[in-house]
PDB file of C-alpha atoms in Angstrom:
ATOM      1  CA  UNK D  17     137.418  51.624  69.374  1.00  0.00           C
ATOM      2  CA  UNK D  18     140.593  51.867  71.419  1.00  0.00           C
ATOM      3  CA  UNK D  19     143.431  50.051  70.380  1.00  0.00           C
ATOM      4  CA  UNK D  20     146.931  48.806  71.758  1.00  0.00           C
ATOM      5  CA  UNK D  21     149.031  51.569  70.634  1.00  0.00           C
ATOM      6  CA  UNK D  22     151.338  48.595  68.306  1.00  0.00           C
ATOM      7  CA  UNK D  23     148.065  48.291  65.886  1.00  0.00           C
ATOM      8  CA  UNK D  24     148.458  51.328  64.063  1.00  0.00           C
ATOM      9  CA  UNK D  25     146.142  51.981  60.907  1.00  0.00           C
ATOM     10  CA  UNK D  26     146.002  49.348  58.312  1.00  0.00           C
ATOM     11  CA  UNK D  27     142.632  47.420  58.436  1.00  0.00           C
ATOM     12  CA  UNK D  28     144.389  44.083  58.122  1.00  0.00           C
ATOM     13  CA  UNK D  29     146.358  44.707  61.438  1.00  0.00           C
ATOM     14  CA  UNK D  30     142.954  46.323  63.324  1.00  0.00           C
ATOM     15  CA  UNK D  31     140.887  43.332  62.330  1.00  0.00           C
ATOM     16  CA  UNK D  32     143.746  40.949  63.638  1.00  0.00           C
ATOM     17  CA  UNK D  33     143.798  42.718  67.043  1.00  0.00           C
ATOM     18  CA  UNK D  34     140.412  42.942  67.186  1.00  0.00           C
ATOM     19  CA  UNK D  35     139.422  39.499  66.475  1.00  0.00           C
ATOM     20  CA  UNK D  36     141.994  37.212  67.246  1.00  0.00           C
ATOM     21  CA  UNK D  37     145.122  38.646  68.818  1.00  0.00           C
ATOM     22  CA  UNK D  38     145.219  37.349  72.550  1.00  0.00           C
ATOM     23  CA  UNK D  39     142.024  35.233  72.087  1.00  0.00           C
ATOM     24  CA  UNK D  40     142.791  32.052  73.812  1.00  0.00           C
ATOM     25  CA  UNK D  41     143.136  29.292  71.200  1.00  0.00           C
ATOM     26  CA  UNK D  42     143.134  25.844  72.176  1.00  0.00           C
ATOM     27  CA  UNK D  43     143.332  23.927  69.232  1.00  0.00           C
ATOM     28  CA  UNK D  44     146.479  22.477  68.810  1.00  0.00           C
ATOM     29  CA  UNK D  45     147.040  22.224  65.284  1.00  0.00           C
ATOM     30  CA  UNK D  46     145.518  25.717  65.245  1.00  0.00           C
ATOM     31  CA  UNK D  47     148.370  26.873  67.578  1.00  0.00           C
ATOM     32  CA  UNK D  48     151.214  24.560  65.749  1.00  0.00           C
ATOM     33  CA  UNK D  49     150.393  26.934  62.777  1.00  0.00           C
ATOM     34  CA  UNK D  50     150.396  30.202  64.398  1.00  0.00           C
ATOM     35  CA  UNK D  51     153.687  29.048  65.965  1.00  0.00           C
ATOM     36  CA  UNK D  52     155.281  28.287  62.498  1.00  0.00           C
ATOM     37  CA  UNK D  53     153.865  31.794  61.357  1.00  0.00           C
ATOM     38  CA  UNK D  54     155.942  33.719  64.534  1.00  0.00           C
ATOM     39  CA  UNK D  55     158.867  31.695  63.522  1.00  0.00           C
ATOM     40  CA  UNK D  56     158.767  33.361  60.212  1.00  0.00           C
ATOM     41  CA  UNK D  57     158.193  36.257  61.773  1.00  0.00           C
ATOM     42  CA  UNK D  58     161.203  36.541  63.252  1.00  0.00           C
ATOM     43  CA  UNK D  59     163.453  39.526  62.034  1.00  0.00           C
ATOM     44  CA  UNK D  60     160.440  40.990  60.695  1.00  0.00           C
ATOM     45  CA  UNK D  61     157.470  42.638  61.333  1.00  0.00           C
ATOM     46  CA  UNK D  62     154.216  40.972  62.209  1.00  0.00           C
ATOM     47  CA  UNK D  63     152.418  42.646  59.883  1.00  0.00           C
ATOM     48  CA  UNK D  64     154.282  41.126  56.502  1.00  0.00           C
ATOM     49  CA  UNK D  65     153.240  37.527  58.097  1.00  0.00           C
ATOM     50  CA  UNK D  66     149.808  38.629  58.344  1.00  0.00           C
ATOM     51  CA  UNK D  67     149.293  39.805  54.638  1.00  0.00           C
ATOM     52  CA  UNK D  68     151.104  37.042  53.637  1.00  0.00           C
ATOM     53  CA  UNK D  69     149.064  34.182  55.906  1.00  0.00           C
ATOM     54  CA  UNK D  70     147.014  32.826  52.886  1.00  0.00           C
ATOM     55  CA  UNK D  71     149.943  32.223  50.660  1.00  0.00           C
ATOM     56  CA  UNK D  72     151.722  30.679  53.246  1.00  0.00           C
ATOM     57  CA  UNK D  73     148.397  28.617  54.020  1.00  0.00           C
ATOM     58  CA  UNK D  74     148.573  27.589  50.579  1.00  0.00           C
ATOM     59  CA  UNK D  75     152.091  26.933  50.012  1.00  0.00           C
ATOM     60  CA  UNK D  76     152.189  24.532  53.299  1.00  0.00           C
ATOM     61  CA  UNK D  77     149.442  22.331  52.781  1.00  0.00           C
ATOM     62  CA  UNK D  78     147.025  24.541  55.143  1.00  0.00           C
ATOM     63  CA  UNK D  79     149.635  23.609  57.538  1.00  0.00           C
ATOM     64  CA  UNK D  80     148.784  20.160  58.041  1.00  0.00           C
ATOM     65  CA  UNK D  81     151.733  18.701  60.069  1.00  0.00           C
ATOM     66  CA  UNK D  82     151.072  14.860  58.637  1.00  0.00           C
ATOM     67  CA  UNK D  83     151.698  15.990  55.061  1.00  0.00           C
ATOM     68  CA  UNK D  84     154.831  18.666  55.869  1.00  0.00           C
ATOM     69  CA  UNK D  85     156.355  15.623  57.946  1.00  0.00           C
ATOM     70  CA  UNK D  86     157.147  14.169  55.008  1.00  0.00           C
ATOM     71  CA  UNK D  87     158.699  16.730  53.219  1.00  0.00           C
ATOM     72  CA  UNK D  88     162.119  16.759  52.091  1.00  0.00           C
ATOM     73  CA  UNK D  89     164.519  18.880  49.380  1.00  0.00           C
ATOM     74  CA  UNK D  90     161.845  18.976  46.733  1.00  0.00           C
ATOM     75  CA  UNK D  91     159.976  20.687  48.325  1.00  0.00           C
ATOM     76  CA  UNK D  92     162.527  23.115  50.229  1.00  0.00           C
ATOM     77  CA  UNK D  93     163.087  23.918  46.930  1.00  0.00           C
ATOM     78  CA  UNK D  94     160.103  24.771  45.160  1.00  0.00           C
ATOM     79  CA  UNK D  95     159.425  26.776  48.295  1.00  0.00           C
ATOM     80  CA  UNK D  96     162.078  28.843  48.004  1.00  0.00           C
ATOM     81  CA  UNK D  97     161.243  29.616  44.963  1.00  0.00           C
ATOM     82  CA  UNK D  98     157.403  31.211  46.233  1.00  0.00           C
ATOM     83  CA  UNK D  99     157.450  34.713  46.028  1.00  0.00           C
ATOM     84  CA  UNK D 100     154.090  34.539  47.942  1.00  0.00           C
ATOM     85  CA  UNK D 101     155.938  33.618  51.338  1.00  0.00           C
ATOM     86  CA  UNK D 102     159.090  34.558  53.040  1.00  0.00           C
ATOM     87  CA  UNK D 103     161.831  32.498  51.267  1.00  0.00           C
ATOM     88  CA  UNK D 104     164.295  31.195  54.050  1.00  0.00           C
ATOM     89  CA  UNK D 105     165.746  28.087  53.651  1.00  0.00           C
ATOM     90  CA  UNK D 106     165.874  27.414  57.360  1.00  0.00           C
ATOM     91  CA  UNK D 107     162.773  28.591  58.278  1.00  0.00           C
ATOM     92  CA  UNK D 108     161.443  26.391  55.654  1.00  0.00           C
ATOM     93  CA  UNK D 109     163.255  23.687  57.297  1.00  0.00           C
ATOM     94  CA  UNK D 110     162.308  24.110  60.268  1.00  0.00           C
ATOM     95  CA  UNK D 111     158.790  23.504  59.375  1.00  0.00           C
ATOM     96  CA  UNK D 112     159.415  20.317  58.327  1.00  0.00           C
ATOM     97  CA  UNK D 113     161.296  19.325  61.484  1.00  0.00           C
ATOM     98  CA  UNK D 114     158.525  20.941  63.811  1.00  0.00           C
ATOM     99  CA  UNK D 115     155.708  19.483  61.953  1.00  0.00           C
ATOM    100  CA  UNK D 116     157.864  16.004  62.754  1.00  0.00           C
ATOM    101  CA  UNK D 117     158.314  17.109  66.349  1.00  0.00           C
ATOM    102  CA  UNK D 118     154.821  17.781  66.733  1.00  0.00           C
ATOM    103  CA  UNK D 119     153.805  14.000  65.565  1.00  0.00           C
ATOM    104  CA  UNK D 120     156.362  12.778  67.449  1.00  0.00           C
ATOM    105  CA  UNK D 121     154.893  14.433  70.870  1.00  0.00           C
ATOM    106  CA  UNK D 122     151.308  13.043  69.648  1.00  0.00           C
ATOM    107  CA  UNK D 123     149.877  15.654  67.730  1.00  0.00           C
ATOM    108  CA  UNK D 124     146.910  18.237  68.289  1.00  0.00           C
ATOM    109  CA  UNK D 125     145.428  16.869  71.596  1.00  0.00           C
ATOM    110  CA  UNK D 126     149.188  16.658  73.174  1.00  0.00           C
ATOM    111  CA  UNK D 127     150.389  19.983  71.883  1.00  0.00           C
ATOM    112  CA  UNK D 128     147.794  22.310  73.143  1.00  0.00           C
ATOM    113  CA  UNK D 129     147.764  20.187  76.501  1.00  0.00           C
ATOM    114  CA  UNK D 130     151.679  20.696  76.740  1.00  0.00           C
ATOM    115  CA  UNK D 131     151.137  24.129  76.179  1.00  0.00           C
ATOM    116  CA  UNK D 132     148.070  25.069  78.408  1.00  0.00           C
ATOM    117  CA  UNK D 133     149.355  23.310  80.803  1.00  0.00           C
ATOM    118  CA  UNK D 134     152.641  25.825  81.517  1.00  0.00           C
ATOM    119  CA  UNK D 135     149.882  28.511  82.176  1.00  0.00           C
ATOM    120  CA  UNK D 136     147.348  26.246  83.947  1.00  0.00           C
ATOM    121  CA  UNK D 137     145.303  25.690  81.692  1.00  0.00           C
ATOM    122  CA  UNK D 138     144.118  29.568  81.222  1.00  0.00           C
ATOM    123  CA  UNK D 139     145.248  32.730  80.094  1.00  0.00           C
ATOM    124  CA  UNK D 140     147.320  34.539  82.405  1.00  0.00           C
ATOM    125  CA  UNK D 141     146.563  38.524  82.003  1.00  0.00           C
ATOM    126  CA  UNK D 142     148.848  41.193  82.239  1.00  0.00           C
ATOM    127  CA  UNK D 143     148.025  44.374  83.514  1.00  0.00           C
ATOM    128  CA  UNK D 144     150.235  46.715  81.235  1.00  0.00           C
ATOM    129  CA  UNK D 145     149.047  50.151  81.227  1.00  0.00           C
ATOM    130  CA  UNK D 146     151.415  50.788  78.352  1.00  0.00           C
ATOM    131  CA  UNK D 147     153.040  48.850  74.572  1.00  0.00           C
ATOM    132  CA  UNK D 148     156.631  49.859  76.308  1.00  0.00           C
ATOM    133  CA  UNK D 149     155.325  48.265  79.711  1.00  0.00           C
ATOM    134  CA  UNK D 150     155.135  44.793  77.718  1.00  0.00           C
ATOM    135  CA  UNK D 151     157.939  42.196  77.558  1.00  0.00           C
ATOM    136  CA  UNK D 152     159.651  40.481  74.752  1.00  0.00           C
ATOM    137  CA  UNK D 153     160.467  37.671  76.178  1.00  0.00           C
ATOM    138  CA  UNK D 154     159.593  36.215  80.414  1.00  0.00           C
ATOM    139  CA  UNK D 155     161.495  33.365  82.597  1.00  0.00           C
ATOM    140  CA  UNK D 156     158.346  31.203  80.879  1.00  0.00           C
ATOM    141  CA  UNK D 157     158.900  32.083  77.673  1.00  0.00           C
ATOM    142  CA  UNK D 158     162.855  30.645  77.972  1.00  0.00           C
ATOM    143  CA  UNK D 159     161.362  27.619  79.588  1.00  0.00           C
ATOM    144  CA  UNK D 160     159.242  26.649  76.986  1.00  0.00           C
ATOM    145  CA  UNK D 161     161.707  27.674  74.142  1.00  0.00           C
ATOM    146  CA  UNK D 162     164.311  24.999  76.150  1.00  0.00           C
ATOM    147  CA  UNK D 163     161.560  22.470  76.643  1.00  0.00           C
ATOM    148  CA  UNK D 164     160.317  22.854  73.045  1.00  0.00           C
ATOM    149  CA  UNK D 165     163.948  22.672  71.681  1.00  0.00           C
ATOM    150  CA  UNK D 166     164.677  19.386  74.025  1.00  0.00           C
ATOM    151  CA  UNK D 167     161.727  18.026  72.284  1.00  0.00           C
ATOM    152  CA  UNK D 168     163.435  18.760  68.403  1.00  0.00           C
ATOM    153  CA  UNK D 169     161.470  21.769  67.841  1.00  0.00           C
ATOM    154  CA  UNK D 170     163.174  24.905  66.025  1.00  0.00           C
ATOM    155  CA  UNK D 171     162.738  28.601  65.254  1.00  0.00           C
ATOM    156  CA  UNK D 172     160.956  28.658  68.994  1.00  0.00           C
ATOM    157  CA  UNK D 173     163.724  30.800  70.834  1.00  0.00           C
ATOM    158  CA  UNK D 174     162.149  33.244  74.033  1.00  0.00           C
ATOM    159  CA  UNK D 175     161.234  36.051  72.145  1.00  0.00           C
ATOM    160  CA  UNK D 176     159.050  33.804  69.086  1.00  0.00           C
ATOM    161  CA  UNK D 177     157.612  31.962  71.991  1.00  0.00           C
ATOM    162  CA  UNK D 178     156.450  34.799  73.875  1.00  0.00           C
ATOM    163  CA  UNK D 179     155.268  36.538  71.075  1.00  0.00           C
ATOM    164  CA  UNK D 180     153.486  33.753  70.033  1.00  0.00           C
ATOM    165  CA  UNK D 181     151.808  32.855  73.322  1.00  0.00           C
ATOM    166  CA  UNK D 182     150.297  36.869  73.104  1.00  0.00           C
ATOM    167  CA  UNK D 183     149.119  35.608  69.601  1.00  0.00           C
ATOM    168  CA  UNK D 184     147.170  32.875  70.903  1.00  0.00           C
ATOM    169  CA  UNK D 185     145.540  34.092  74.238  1.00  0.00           C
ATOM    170  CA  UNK D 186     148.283  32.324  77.121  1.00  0.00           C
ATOM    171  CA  UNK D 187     149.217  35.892  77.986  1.00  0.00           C
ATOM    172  CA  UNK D 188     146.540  38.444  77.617  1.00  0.00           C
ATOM    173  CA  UNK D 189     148.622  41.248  76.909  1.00  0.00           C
ATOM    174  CA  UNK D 190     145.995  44.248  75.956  1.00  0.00           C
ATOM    175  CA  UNK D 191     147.032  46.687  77.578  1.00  0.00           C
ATOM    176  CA  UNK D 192     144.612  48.221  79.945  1.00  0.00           C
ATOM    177  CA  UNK D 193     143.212  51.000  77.970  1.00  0.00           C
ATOM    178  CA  UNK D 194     142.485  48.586  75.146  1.00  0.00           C
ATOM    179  CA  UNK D 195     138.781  47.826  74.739  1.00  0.00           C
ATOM    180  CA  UNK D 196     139.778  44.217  74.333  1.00  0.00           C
ATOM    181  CA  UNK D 197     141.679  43.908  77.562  1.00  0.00           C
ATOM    182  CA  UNK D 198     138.295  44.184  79.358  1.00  0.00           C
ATOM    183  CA  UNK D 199     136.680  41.865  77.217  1.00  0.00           C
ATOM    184  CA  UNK D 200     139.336  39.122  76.928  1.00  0.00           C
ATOM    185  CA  UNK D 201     140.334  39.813  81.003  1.00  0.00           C
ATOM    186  CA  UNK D 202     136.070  39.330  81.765  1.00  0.00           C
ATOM    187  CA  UNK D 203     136.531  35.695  80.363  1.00  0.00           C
ATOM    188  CA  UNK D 204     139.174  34.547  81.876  1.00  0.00           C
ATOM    189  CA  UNK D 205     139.132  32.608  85.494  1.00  0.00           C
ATOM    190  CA  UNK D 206     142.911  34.118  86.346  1.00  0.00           C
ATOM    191  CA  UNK D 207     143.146  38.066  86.970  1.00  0.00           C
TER     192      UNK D 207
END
């Protein structure tokens, strides 16, 4: 199979392209979690996130946002002390606060509609021949970073947003000598 040339060899990583990276996703607690994940991400490589998703899973209820709403120092606390996740106090914070932004804009159904909607409701695919071809962050992305921080969300700056929105199928990034940018292109009604 041919690959984005960021994949590299480790099985975990080739799975993740090949199964979910770019893959629209339109559940919205689904992408609230993926968002928290690229949040954590930042200053680090994707790849530590990924072999780290089921602690994390674990350690944040499966990342239900009604139960980490409520969340206070307690449990700040015992998660900094998980070795099983990445132990930053304000990422860990910011959890909590999204999780409480994300109620407060009305939860799953809201969330992924919010989010479609900046894309209409599709993915919109690239046509990067190339990894170095790709952005790390667009004029969108910096929109919805603002928008999401107006709305009390944090950890969602340009480059976590954009990154995220490849994770989860707005952009179909593949580039073009991927055999997933033909596949994930073929379902999509933009081109």
């Amino acid at each position: 199979m041919t690959r984005c040339a960021w994949v590299g060899d480790e099985p975990i990583y080739q799975n993740y392209h090949d199964t979910e990276w770019g893959v629209p996703e339109y559940d919205g607690r689904a992408l609230w979690e993926k968002m928290i994940l690229d949040g954590f991400q930042a200053g680090l490589s994707w790849i530590t996130i990924l072999k780290k998703r089921e602690n994390f899973r674990e350690a944040f209820a499966r990342f239900d946002p009604e139960v980490i709403a409520g969340w206070g120092e307690a449990e700040i606390t015992e998660l900094l002390g998980n070795p099983g996740i990445i132990r930053h106090r304000g990422k860990i914070a910011a959890t909590i606060t999204n999780a409480q932004a994300y109620l407060d804009l009305g939860g799953a159904e809201a969330f992924s509609k919010l989010m479609w909607g900046y894309v209409g409701g599709a993915p919109m695919i690239a046509h990067y021949a190339t990894h170095s071809e790709v952005p790390t962050a667009t004029d969108l992305s910096t929109q919805i970073s603002k928008d999401l921080k107006k709305l009390g969300f944090k950890f969602c700056g340009p480059t976590i947003v954009y990154a995220w929105m490849e994770a989860c199928g707005l952009f179909m990034n593949h580039t073009t000598d991927c055999d997933r940018y033909a596949v994930l292109s073929a379902a999509s009604s933009k081109g």
